[in-house]
Short mmCIF file of C-alpha atoms in Angstrom, two decimals:
data_model
loop_
_atom_site.label_atom_id
_atom_site.label_comp_id
_atom_site.label_asym_id
_atom_site.label_seq_id
_atom_site.Cartn_x
_atom_site.Cartn_y
_atom_site.Cartn_z
CA MET A 85 0.00 0.00 0.00
CA THR A 86 1.36 3.46 -0.91
CA ALA A 87 2.01 6.13 1.67
CA PHE A 88 -0.94 8.07 0.26
CA GLY A 89 -3.16 5.03 0.66
CA ARG A 90 -2.04 4.55 4.25
CA ASP A 91 -2.71 8.21 5.07
CA GLU A 92 -6.16 8.03 3.50
CA SER A 93 -6.96 4.84 5.42
CA ALA A 94 -5.79 6.37 8.71
CA THR A 95 -7.96 9.43 8.11
CA GLU A 96 -10.99 7.22 7.49
CA VAL A 97 -10.32 5.26 10.68
CA GLN A 98 -10.08 8.51 12.65
CA ARG A 99 -13.33 9.72 11.12
CA LEU A 100 -15.12 6.48 12.03
CA GLN A 101 -13.69 6.58 15.55
CA SER A 102 -14.93 10.15 15.91
CA ARG A 103 -18.41 9.18 14.71
CA LEU A 104 -18.44 6.17 17.05
CA SER A 105 -17.52 8.48 19.92
CA ASP A 106 -20.34 10.82 18.91
CA LEU A 107 -22.79 7.93 18.79
CA LEU A 108 -21.72 6.72 22.24
CA GLY A 109 -22.20 10.24 23.53
CA VAL A 110 -25.75 10.30 22.16
CA LEU A 111 -26.50 6.88 23.64
CA ALA A 112 -25.39 8.18 27.05
CA LEU A 113 -27.92 11.04 27.04
CA PRO A 114 -30.72 9.11 28.83
CA SER A 115 -28.58 8.88 31.96
CA VAL A 116 -28.22 12.69 31.94
CA TRP A 117 -31.94 13.21 31.32
CA GLN A 118 -33.11 11.28 34.38
CA ASN A 119 -35.46 13.28 36.64
CA GLN A 120 -35.20 16.37 34.43
CA SER A 121 -38.08 18.58 33.33
CA PRO A 122 -39.18 18.46 29.67
CA GLU A 123 -37.53 21.85 29.11
CA ARG A 124 -34.22 20.62 30.51
CA VAL A 125 -34.42 17.46 28.38
CA LEU A 126 -34.73 19.63 25.29
CA ALA A 127 -31.97 21.99 26.42
CA ILE A 128 -29.54 19.12 27.02
CA LEU A 129 -30.46 17.57 23.67
CA LEU A 130 -29.86 20.84 21.78
CA ASP A 131 -26.55 21.42 23.55
CA ALA A 132 -25.41 17.93 22.55
CA LEU A 133 -26.45 18.38 18.91
CA MET A 134 -24.67 21.73 18.68
CA ARG A 135 -21.46 20.07 19.91
CA LEU A 136 -21.71 17.06 17.61
CA MET A 137 -22.61 18.75 14.33
CA PRO A 138 -21.75 21.92 12.40
CA LEU A 139 -25.10 23.52 13.22
CA GLU A 140 -25.98 27.17 12.83
CA LEU A 141 -29.07 26.75 15.01
CA ALA A 142 -31.24 24.18 16.78
CA TYR A 143 -34.82 25.02 17.82
CA ALA A 144 -37.43 22.89 19.60
CA ARG A 145 -41.03 23.67 20.50
CA LEU A 146 -42.76 21.67 23.22
CA THR A 147 -46.56 21.71 23.44
CA PRO A 148 -47.60 20.11 26.76
CA ALA A 149 -50.41 17.57 26.52
CA ASP A 150 -52.40 19.18 29.35
CA GLY A 151 -52.84 22.44 27.47
CA ALA A 152 -50.13 24.41 29.24
CA LYS A 153 -48.37 27.17 27.33
CA PRO A 154 -45.94 25.95 24.61
CA VAL A 155 -42.27 26.16 25.50
CA ASP A 156 -39.56 27.12 23.01
CA VAL A 157 -35.93 26.13 23.52
CA TYR A 158 -33.22 27.16 21.08
CA ARG A 159 -29.47 27.30 20.63
CA LEU A 160 -27.44 29.44 18.21
CA ALA A 161 -23.87 28.97 17.02
CA THR A 162 -23.27 32.71 17.47
CA ALA A 163 -25.40 33.41 20.51
CA ARG A 164 -23.72 36.73 21.34
CA ARG A 165 -24.65 38.19 17.97
CA TYR A 166 -28.23 36.97 17.92
CA ARG A 167 -29.15 36.92 21.60
CA ARG A 168 -31.88 39.57 21.24
CA GLN A 169 -33.48 38.09 18.13
CA ALA A 170 -35.63 35.33 19.63
CA ALA A 171 -38.90 36.76 18.26
CA ARG A 172 -37.53 37.03 14.71
CA LEU A 173 -36.05 33.55 14.92
CA ALA A 174 -39.34 32.01 16.09
CA LYS A 175 -41.27 33.82 13.36
CA GLY A 176 -38.83 32.63 10.67
CA LEU A 177 -39.14 29.00 11.77
CA ASP A 178 -42.83 29.03 12.73
CA VAL A 179 -44.06 27.11 9.68
CA TRP A 180 -41.69 24.28 10.58
CA LEU A 181 -42.43 24.31 14.31
CA THR A 182 -46.22 24.33 13.98
CA GLY A 183 -46.35 21.39 11.59
CA GLU A 184 -47.85 23.41 8.73
CA SER A 185 -45.11 22.12 6.43
CA THR A 186 -44.89 18.40 5.66
CA GLN A 187 -41.32 18.64 4.38
CA THR A 188 -38.55 17.13 6.44
CA GLN A 189 -35.69 18.89 4.64
CA ALA A 190 -35.42 22.20 2.81
CA THR A 191 -33.19 25.15 2.03
CA ILE A 192 -34.35 28.36 3.69
CA ALA A 193 -33.14 31.94 4.00
CA HIS A 194 -31.31 32.54 7.27
CA PRO A 195 -33.93 34.02 9.67
CA LEU A 196 -31.38 36.37 11.25
CA ASP A 197 -28.53 36.81 8.80
CA GLU A 198 -27.53 36.70 5.16
CA GLY A 199 -27.23 33.46 3.21
CA ASP A 200 -29.14 30.18 3.15
CA LEU A 201 -29.41 27.30 5.58
CA ALA A 202 -29.95 23.60 4.98
CA LEU A 203 -32.77 22.71 7.36
CA ALA A 204 -33.99 19.38 8.72
CA ARG A 205 -37.20 18.91 10.74
CA LEU A 206 -37.66 15.95 13.07
CA PRO A 207 -40.56 14.90 15.31
CA LEU A 208 -40.01 14.46 19.04
CA GLY A 209 -43.20 12.71 20.03
CA HIS A 210 -46.74 13.78 19.18
CA ALA A 211 -46.49 17.43 20.23
CA THR A 212 -42.82 18.40 20.04
CA ARG A 213 -40.88 19.38 16.94
CA LEU A 214 -37.18 19.89 16.42
CA VAL A 215 -35.60 22.02 13.71
CA VAL A 216 -31.85 21.97 13.04
CA ALA A 217 -30.06 23.95 10.35
CA SER A 218 -26.55 24.27 9.02
CA ARG A 219 -24.72 26.52 6.58
CA ASN A 220 -23.32 23.34 4.97
CA THR A 221 -25.35 22.82 1.80
CA ASP A 222 -25.11 19.00 2.03
CA PHE A 223 -26.49 18.83 5.57
CA PRO A 224 -27.50 16.34 6.88
CA ARG A 225 -25.02 13.75 5.69
CA ASP A 226 -25.57 10.06 6.34
CA THR A 227 -23.68 10.01 9.64
CA GLU A 228 -25.40 13.21 10.78
CA ARG A 229 -28.77 11.75 9.84
CA LEU A 230 -27.97 8.64 11.91
CA LEU A 231 -26.99 10.70 14.95
CA LEU A 232 -30.15 12.80 14.66
CA ARG A 233 -32.37 9.74 14.38
CA VAL A 234 -30.80 8.01 17.40
CA ALA A 235 -30.85 11.17 19.53
CA THR A 236 -34.43 12.13 18.71
CA ASN A 237 -35.76 8.59 19.22
CA GLN A 238 -34.27 8.53 22.71
CA ALA A 239 -35.42 12.06 23.45
CA ALA A 240 -39.00 11.27 22.39
CA VAL A 241 -39.18 8.46 24.94
CA GLU A 242 -37.69 10.59 27.69
CA LEU A 243 -39.92 13.56 26.87
CA GLN A 244 -43.02 11.41 27.14
CA HIS A 245 -41.96 10.28 30.60
CA ALA A 246 -40.90 13.79 31.68
CA GLU A 247 -44.21 15.24 30.46
CA VAL A 248 -46.19 12.75 32.54
CA VAL A 249 -44.15 13.65 35.62
CA ALA A 250 -44.43 17.39 34.95
CA ALA A 251 -48.20 17.17 34.42
CA ARG A 252 -48.56 15.27 37.67
CA LYS A 253 -46.50 17.89 39.51
CA ARG A 254 -48.63 20.69 38.06
CA ALA A 255 -51.76 18.89 39.15
CA GLU A 256 -50.37 18.34 42.66
CA ALA A 257 -49.32 22.00 42.88
CA SER A 258 -52.77 23.08 41.75
CA GLU A 259 -54.33 20.89 44.41
CA ARG A 260 -52.06 22.37 47.08
CA ARG A 261 -52.98 25.88 45.97
CA ARG A 262 -56.65 25.06 46.34
CA ASP A 263 -55.92 23.88 49.89
CA THR A 264 -54.19 27.19 50.73
CA PRO A 265 -56.28 29.82 48.97
CA VAL A 266 -54.43 32.83 50.36
CA ALA A 267 -50.87 31.53 49.74
CA ARG A 268 -49.28 30.58 46.40
CA ASN A 269 -52.38 30.81 44.11
CA ILE A 270 -52.91 34.52 44.97
CA TYR A 271 -49.29 35.29 44.10
CA LEU A 272 -49.45 33.45 40.80
CA ARG A 273 -52.67 35.22 39.88
CA GLU A 274 -51.00 38.55 40.68
CA GLN A 275 -48.06 37.59 38.51
CA LEU A 276 -50.29 36.64 35.58
CA ASP A 277 -52.36 39.79 35.90
CA ASP A 278 -49.23 41.94 36.01
CA GLU A 279 -47.45 40.25 33.10
CA ARG A 280 -46.95 42.38 30.00
CA CYS A 281 -45.90 41.35 26.52
CA HIS A 282 -42.45 42.91 26.32
CA GLY A 283 -40.70 40.09 24.51
CA ASP A 284 -36.91 40.19 24.59
CA ILE A 285 -34.85 43.25 25.40
CA ILE A 286 -35.08 45.32 22.24
CA GLY A 287 -32.21 47.33 20.78
CA GLU A 288 -28.62 47.18 19.63
CA SER A 289 -27.18 50.49 20.82
CA THR A 290 -23.75 50.67 22.42
CA ALA A 291 -25.28 51.66 25.76
CA LEU A 292 -27.59 48.65 25.80
CA ALA A 293 -24.84 46.31 24.62
CA GLY A 294 -22.84 47.26 27.71
CA VAL A 295 -25.77 46.32 29.96
CA LEU A 296 -26.22 42.96 28.24
CA ALA A 297 -22.49 42.25 28.49
CA HIS A 298 -22.71 42.76 32.27
CA VAL A 299 -25.75 40.48 32.42
CA GLU A 300 -23.84 37.73 30.65
CA GLN A 301 -20.94 38.09 33.08
CA VAL A 302 -22.95 37.95 36.29
CA ALA A 303 -25.89 35.70 35.39
CA PRO A 304 -24.10 32.32 35.83
CA THR A 305 -22.89 33.32 39.32
CA SER A 306 -24.86 33.50 42.56
CA ALA A 307 -23.88 37.12 43.26
CA CYS A 308 -26.45 39.72 44.30
CA VAL A 309 -27.20 42.20 41.53
CA LEU A 310 -28.30 45.81 42.04
CA ILE A 311 -29.97 47.33 38.97
CA GLU A 312 -30.06 51.11 38.94
CA GLY A 313 -31.79 53.47 36.54
CA GLU A 314 -34.68 55.87 36.04
CA THR A 315 -38.30 54.77 36.27
CA GLY A 316 -39.51 53.02 33.14
CA THR A 317 -36.11 52.01 31.76
CA GLY A 318 -36.82 48.27 31.90
CA LYS A 319 -35.04 47.22 35.09
CA GLU A 320 -37.34 44.22 35.51
CA LEU A 321 -36.44 42.94 32.04
CA VAL A 322 -32.76 43.09 32.99
CA ALA A 323 -33.55 41.17 36.19
CA ARG A 324 -35.38 38.52 34.15
CA ALA A 325 -32.38 38.29 31.82
CA VAL A 326 -30.13 37.64 34.83
CA HIS A 327 -32.48 34.87 35.95
CA ALA A 328 -32.73 33.38 32.45
CA GLY A 329 -28.95 33.20 32.16
CA SER A 330 -28.46 31.51 35.51
CA GLY A 331 -28.62 27.90 36.57
CA ARG A 332 -31.92 28.72 38.29
CA ASP A 333 -33.85 29.41 35.09
CA ASP A 334 -36.00 26.30 35.57
CA GLU A 335 -37.14 27.56 38.97
CA ALA A 336 -39.40 30.47 39.92
CA PHE A 337 -38.74 34.12 39.16
CA VAL A 338 -40.64 35.97 41.91
CA LYS A 339 -40.97 39.75 41.96
CA LEU A 340 -42.15 42.34 44.45
CA ASN A 341 -42.39 46.12 44.15
CA CYS A 342 -41.50 47.28 47.65
CA ALA A 343 -42.92 50.76 47.01
CA ALA A 344 -46.35 49.33 46.17
CA ILE A 345 -46.84 47.56 49.54
CA PRO A 346 -47.87 49.49 52.67
CA THR A 347 -45.01 49.61 55.17
CA GLY A 348 -46.92 47.65 57.80
CA LEU A 349 -47.60 44.77 55.40
CA LEU A 350 -44.21 44.55 53.71
CA GLU A 351 -42.68 42.18 56.27
CA ALA A 352 -45.55 39.71 55.90
CA GLU A 353 -45.30 39.98 52.12
CA LEU A 354 -41.60 39.16 52.16
CA PHE A 355 -41.48 36.50 54.88
CA GLY A 356 -45.07 35.28 55.21
CA HIS A 357 -47.18 34.97 58.33
CA GLU A 358 -49.05 32.42 60.41
CA LYS A 359 -52.79 32.46 60.97
CA GLY A 360 -53.66 34.97 63.70
CA ALA A 361 -50.23 36.66 63.59
CA PHE A 362 -51.98 40.03 63.40
CA THR A 363 -55.46 41.45 62.88
CA GLY A 364 -56.68 40.31 59.49
CA ALA A 365 -54.34 37.31 59.25
CA VAL A 366 -57.17 34.82 58.80
CA ALA A 367 -54.97 32.14 57.25
CA GLN A 368 -51.33 31.20 56.81
CA ARG A 369 -49.55 33.04 54.00
CA VAL A 370 -46.35 32.02 52.26
CA GLY A 371 -43.93 34.91 51.73
CA ARG A 372 -42.01 35.81 48.59
CA PHE A 373 -38.76 34.33 49.89
CA GLU A 374 -40.38 30.91 50.29
CA LEU A 375 -42.00 31.17 46.88
CA ALA A 376 -38.60 31.93 45.32
CA ASP A 377 -36.77 29.08 47.08
CA GLY A 378 -34.35 27.61 44.54
CA GLY A 379 -35.02 30.47 42.12
CA THR A 380 -34.63 34.24 41.92
CA LEU A 381 -36.33 36.97 43.95
CA PHE A 382 -36.50 40.42 42.33
CA LEU A 383 -37.15 43.29 44.76
CA ASP A 384 -37.97 46.48 42.87
CA GLU A 385 -37.62 49.86 44.60
CA VAL A 386 -35.58 48.29 47.39
CA GLY A 387 -34.83 51.77 48.75
CA ASP A 388 -38.40 51.89 50.09
CA ILE A 389 -37.80 49.07 52.59
CA PRO A 390 -37.97 50.63 56.08
CA LEU A 391 -34.86 50.56 58.27
CA GLU A 392 -36.39 48.25 60.86
CA LEU A 393 -37.02 45.61 58.19
CA GLN A 394 -33.62 45.93 56.55
CA ALA A 395 -31.93 43.99 59.36
CA LYS A 396 -34.16 40.97 58.74
CA LEU A 397 -33.44 41.15 55.00
CA LEU A 398 -29.71 41.25 55.71
CA ARG A 399 -30.01 38.11 57.86
CA VAL A 400 -31.67 36.19 55.01
CA LEU A 401 -28.90 37.21 52.65
CA GLN A 402 -26.13 36.25 55.05
CA GLU A 403 -27.57 33.11 56.65
CA GLY A 404 -30.39 32.04 54.33
CA GLU A 405 -32.94 31.82 57.16
CA PHE A 406 -35.87 33.72 58.67
CA GLU A 407 -39.09 33.22 60.63
CA ARG A 408 -42.61 33.91 59.42
CA LEU A 409 -44.53 36.51 61.38
CA GLY A 410 -46.14 34.80 64.35
CA SER A 411 -43.89 31.72 64.13
CA THR A 412 -40.83 30.54 66.07
CA HIS A 413 -39.89 27.97 63.42
CA THR A 414 -36.85 28.96 61.35
CA GLN A 415 -37.28 28.64 57.59
CA ARG A 416 -34.24 28.00 55.38
CA VAL A 417 -34.20 29.10 51.76
CA ASP A 418 -31.80 29.22 48.82
CA VAL A 419 -32.65 32.39 46.90
CA ARG A 420 -30.70 34.48 44.39
CA LEU A 421 -31.54 38.12 45.11
CA VAL A 422 -31.73 40.78 42.41
CA THR A 423 -32.75 44.28 43.48
CA ALA A 424 -33.51 47.54 41.69
CA SER A 425 -33.90 51.18 42.63
CA ASN A 426 -34.36 54.53 40.92
CA ARG A 427 -33.08 56.24 44.06
CA ASP A 428 -29.44 56.96 44.96
CA LEU A 429 -28.86 54.31 47.61
CA ALA A 430 -25.31 55.53 48.32
CA ARG A 431 -26.72 58.96 49.17
CA MET A 432 -29.38 57.31 51.33
CA VAL A 433 -26.62 55.47 53.21
CA ALA A 434 -24.83 58.77 53.82
CA ALA A 435 -28.11 60.23 55.12
CA ARG A 436 -28.59 57.15 57.37
CA ALA A 437 -31.81 56.30 55.53
CA PHE A 438 -30.43 52.95 54.36
CA ARG A 439 -28.22 50.45 56.19
CA GLU A 440 -24.61 50.58 55.03
CA ASP A 441 -24.01 46.85 55.56
CA LEU A 442 -27.12 45.94 53.57
CA TYR A 443 -26.14 48.32 50.77
CA TYR A 444 -22.74 46.67 50.36
CA ARG A 445 -24.40 43.24 50.43
CA LEU A 446 -26.83 44.22 47.65
CA ASN A 447 -24.29 46.16 45.60
CA VAL A 448 -22.01 43.20 44.83
CA PHE A 449 -22.57 43.64 41.09
CA PRO A 450 -24.23 46.94 40.07
CA ILE A 451 -25.79 47.34 36.62
CA ARG A 452 -26.95 50.75 35.45
CA VAL A 453 -29.74 50.73 32.86
CA PRO A 454 -29.48 53.78 30.58
CA ALA A 455 -32.39 56.14 30.06
CA LEU A 456 -34.07 55.99 26.66
CA ARG A 457 -32.59 59.38 25.71
CA GLU A 458 -29.14 57.77 26.14
CA ARG A 459 -29.97 54.98 23.68
CA SER A 460 -31.99 56.86 21.08
CA ASP A 461 -30.63 54.55 18.36
CA ASP A 462 -32.98 51.90 19.80
CA ILE A 463 -36.16 53.98 19.48
CA PRO A 464 -37.07 52.85 15.91
CA ALA A 465 -36.76 49.17 16.89
CA LEU A 466 -38.83 49.74 20.03
CA VAL A 467 -41.51 51.63 18.09
CA GLU A 468 -41.79 48.82 15.53
CA HIS A 469 -41.89 46.19 18.28
CA PHE A 470 -44.63 47.85 20.34
CA THR A 471 -46.61 48.67 17.21
CA GLY A 472 -46.59 45.00 16.26
CA VAL A 473 -47.48 43.91 19.80
CA TYR A 474 -50.53 46.16 20.11
CA ALA A 475 -51.64 45.72 16.52
CA ARG A 476 -51.95 42.01 17.27
CA LYS A 477 -53.54 42.63 20.66
CA PHE A 478 -56.24 44.92 19.28
CA ASP A 479 -56.54 43.09 15.95
CA LYS A 480 -55.53 46.18 13.96
CA PRO A 481 -53.91 46.14 10.49
CA VAL A 482 -51.26 48.71 11.53
CA GLU A 483 -47.90 47.89 9.97
CA ARG A 484 -46.51 51.14 8.52
CA ILE A 485 -44.83 54.05 10.32
CA THR A 486 -44.11 57.20 8.33
CA ALA A 487 -40.68 58.83 8.35
CA VAL A 488 -42.20 62.01 9.80
CA THR A 489 -43.69 60.08 12.71
CA MET A 490 -40.47 58.17 13.35
CA ARG A 491 -38.40 61.35 13.32
CA ALA A 492 -40.76 62.95 15.83
CA LEU A 493 -40.59 59.95 18.13
CA CYS A 494 -36.79 59.86 17.92
CA ALA A 495 -36.54 63.60 18.62
CA TYR A 496 -38.59 63.46 21.82
CA ALA A 497 -36.85 63.08 25.21
CA TRP A 498 -39.22 60.43 26.69
CA PRO A 499 -38.87 61.43 30.37
CA GLY A 500 -40.93 58.36 31.26
CA ASN A 501 -38.53 56.21 29.22
CA ILE A 502 -39.63 52.94 27.62
CA ARG A 503 -42.81 52.74 29.69
CA GLU A 504 -43.94 56.13 28.35
CA LEU A 505 -43.02 55.16 24.78
CA GLU A 506 -44.95 51.88 25.06
CA ASN A 507 -48.04 53.62 26.43
CA PHE A 508 -47.86 56.21 23.67
CA ILE A 509 -47.63 53.54 20.96
CA GLU A 510 -50.52 51.61 22.52
CA ARG A 511 -52.66 54.75 22.35
CA SER A 512 -51.50 55.41 18.77
CA VAL A 513 -52.51 51.92 17.65
CA ILE A 514 -55.94 52.36 19.22
CA LEU A 515 -56.36 55.63 17.30
CA SER A 516 -55.26 54.06 14.00
CA SER A 517 -57.86 52.75 11.59
CA GLY A 518 -55.73 51.70 8.62
CA ALA A 519 -52.32 50.27 7.89
CA GLN A 520 -50.51 53.48 8.91
CA LEU A 521 -49.78 54.30 12.55
CA ASN A 522 -51.78 57.39 13.52
CA ALA A 523 -49.61 58.81 16.31
CA PRO A 524 -51.01 61.88 18.16
CA LEU A 525 -47.71 63.76 17.89
CA THR A 526 -49.23 67.02 19.04
CA GLU A 527 -49.45 65.55 22.54
CA LEU A 528 -45.68 65.47 22.73
CA GLY A 529 -45.59 69.25 22.49
CA GLN A 530 -47.08 69.44 25.98
CA LEU A 531 -44.12 67.61 27.50
CA PRO A 532 -40.39 68.41 27.88
CA SER A 533 -38.25 68.19 24.77
CA ARG A 534 -34.89 66.45 24.44
CA PRO A 535 -31.99 67.87 26.53
CA GLU A 536 -29.17 69.92 24.99
CA HIS A 537 -26.50 68.27 22.85
CA PRO A 538 -28.58 65.21 21.89
CA PRO A 539 -27.10 62.29 19.90
CA GLU A 540 -27.69 62.17 16.18
CA SER A 541 -31.05 60.90 14.94
CA PRO A 542 -30.91 57.22 13.90
CA THR A 543 -33.32 57.86 11.03
CA ASP A 544 -31.58 60.56 9.00
CA GLY A 545 -28.09 61.00 10.51
CA ARG A 546 -28.66 64.75 11.09
CA LYS A 547 -28.63 66.46 14.46
CA ASN A 548 -32.00 66.26 16.19
CA ARG A 549 -34.19 69.22 15.54
CA SER A 550 -36.50 70.97 17.94
CA LEU A 551 -39.94 69.57 18.59
CA LYS A 552 -41.37 72.69 16.92
CA ASP A 553 -39.56 71.82 13.68
CA VAL A 554 -40.86 68.26 13.83
CA GLU A 555 -44.39 69.51 14.41
CA HIS A 556 -43.97 71.89 11.45
CA ASP A 557 -43.06 69.00 9.11
CA HIS A 558 -45.90 66.86 10.42
CA ILE A 559 -48.50 69.57 9.85
CA VAL A 560 -47.14 70.39 6.39
CA ALA A 561 -47.31 66.71 5.43
CA ALA A 562 -50.94 66.57 6.58
CA LEU A 563 -51.81 69.74 4.63
CA GLN A 564 -50.16 68.40 1.48
CA ALA A 565 -52.04 65.12 1.79
CA CYS A 566 -55.32 67.08 2.06
CA ASN A 567 -54.51 69.44 -0.84
CA TRP A 568 -54.01 72.26 1.68
CA THR A 569 -57.59 72.04 2.94
CA VAL A 570 -57.69 72.98 6.63
CA GLY A 571 -61.28 72.38 7.76
CA GLY A 572 -63.98 69.88 6.96
CA PRO A 573 -64.17 66.10 7.38
CA GLN A 574 -61.40 65.58 4.80
CA GLY A 575 -59.22 68.48 5.96
CA ALA A 576 -55.87 68.53 7.70
CA ALA A 577 -57.38 69.42 11.09
CA ALA A 578 -59.49 66.25 11.08
CA ARG A 579 -56.50 64.23 9.88
CA LEU A 580 -54.39 65.59 12.74
CA GLU A 581 -57.28 65.20 15.23
CA MET A 582 -57.09 68.90 16.05
CA LYS A 583 -59.69 71.65 16.12
CA ARG A 584 -59.63 73.82 12.99
CA THR A 585 -58.98 76.93 15.09
CA THR A 586 -56.07 75.25 16.85
CA LEU A 587 -54.47 74.31 13.55
CA GLN A 588 -54.97 77.82 12.16
CA TYR A 589 -53.41 79.27 15.32
CA ARG A 590 -50.26 77.19 14.75
CA MET A 591 -49.97 77.94 11.02
CA PRO A 592 -49.61 81.75 10.46
CA ASN A 593 -45.99 82.08 11.52
CA TRP A 594 -44.60 79.58 9.05
CA VAL A 595 -47.05 78.59 6.27
#
């Protein structure tokens, strides 16, 4: 045999040994899956597939048999680049994940990037589908197809078992909640009522990228995180991102706004109480720390916790134990604490309004969330996101935002930050009757404009103009669209939802 032949044979042997090793790794997965939730089974499966094959992405959708909300699990080869694109990714793969397509292989446009992907769809039981895709045009090859078949067959069996266990646990938890009507079921109902459809953290500005980089650094640890920033900047979303990136993401994320609870009731809300502990305590109540055991507790507006209660909070952080109100039994918990405040806690410490030792315990890893005026490059993406959210919610055909409207929204300071922007877009969608967003821009004239020396507008690259200039352009556009007719049902005043006299009052100086 020639040297070339020997080299070729050795390479083939190495390739077969590598594939055999991969196959053995797949066959060992059931031992790792034991006693795991369906979501963890899928996560472990996707991690294994991403290691074994040259995949660009792997995406699985689990639809529980008992009607619970579907769960999506995905992995990306370049997670840092695409980490905020979950909604786009799900939309691009939806036809494959819902079973609308009967194809098992296809070439598709990359949902998040340029180029095409070779896609393969595999069933994982009756209600779970797996999609894997590679930039390699010949994917999947025979050996890759074999690995996928073996892995998915094993996963389907394990998922069926895990689903039965999970359904039983949900039923048992539901039964326990019925037995304690003022404990966990009230909290969960509050959580569901308070949930809002924000989706992922939206934006790609430099300021936001710095926040997300800090989240990635601290999330896998157990360190306390203090999130600082103005009201409405999205501090809770950052807290959820910390939880999602931790090893506790399968456990509860429990939140409490300390400013929204009367001072006298805050201790019972945090630590729970026994029946008869105080007037009105007609039944035992489980506190937020117990609810978050094993998971993450997010305390918003932590600066509003009174001094006398701060000592008890410090004890939980240091020793992991506390007593319910009215009880002498010590409870032990394992909770990752994330806090937030729009107040200057360091200044409160100096003024003796906040305990110094508690402040240093909370401030292990501070993250400052920028105000919306500091990340104006993200406004167009946020406007489009909220427009889509509320168009679907109110069943409106709104899908187009004019350049004039976008410039006006980007030029405004948004003192209420993202919360104010979201509320404004919700109102705009309600006012819209066609495909174009009908934003009441004149309302913005009643509020403060952007501070001096603003960043450049993301829509036209020029320096931001005054709100008066934006209003001028908006009114001119409306007049042009109405053939310069001011009054009447088809006039510019009606189009702008203004009184004719108001519009005429604003026109003389510049028309």
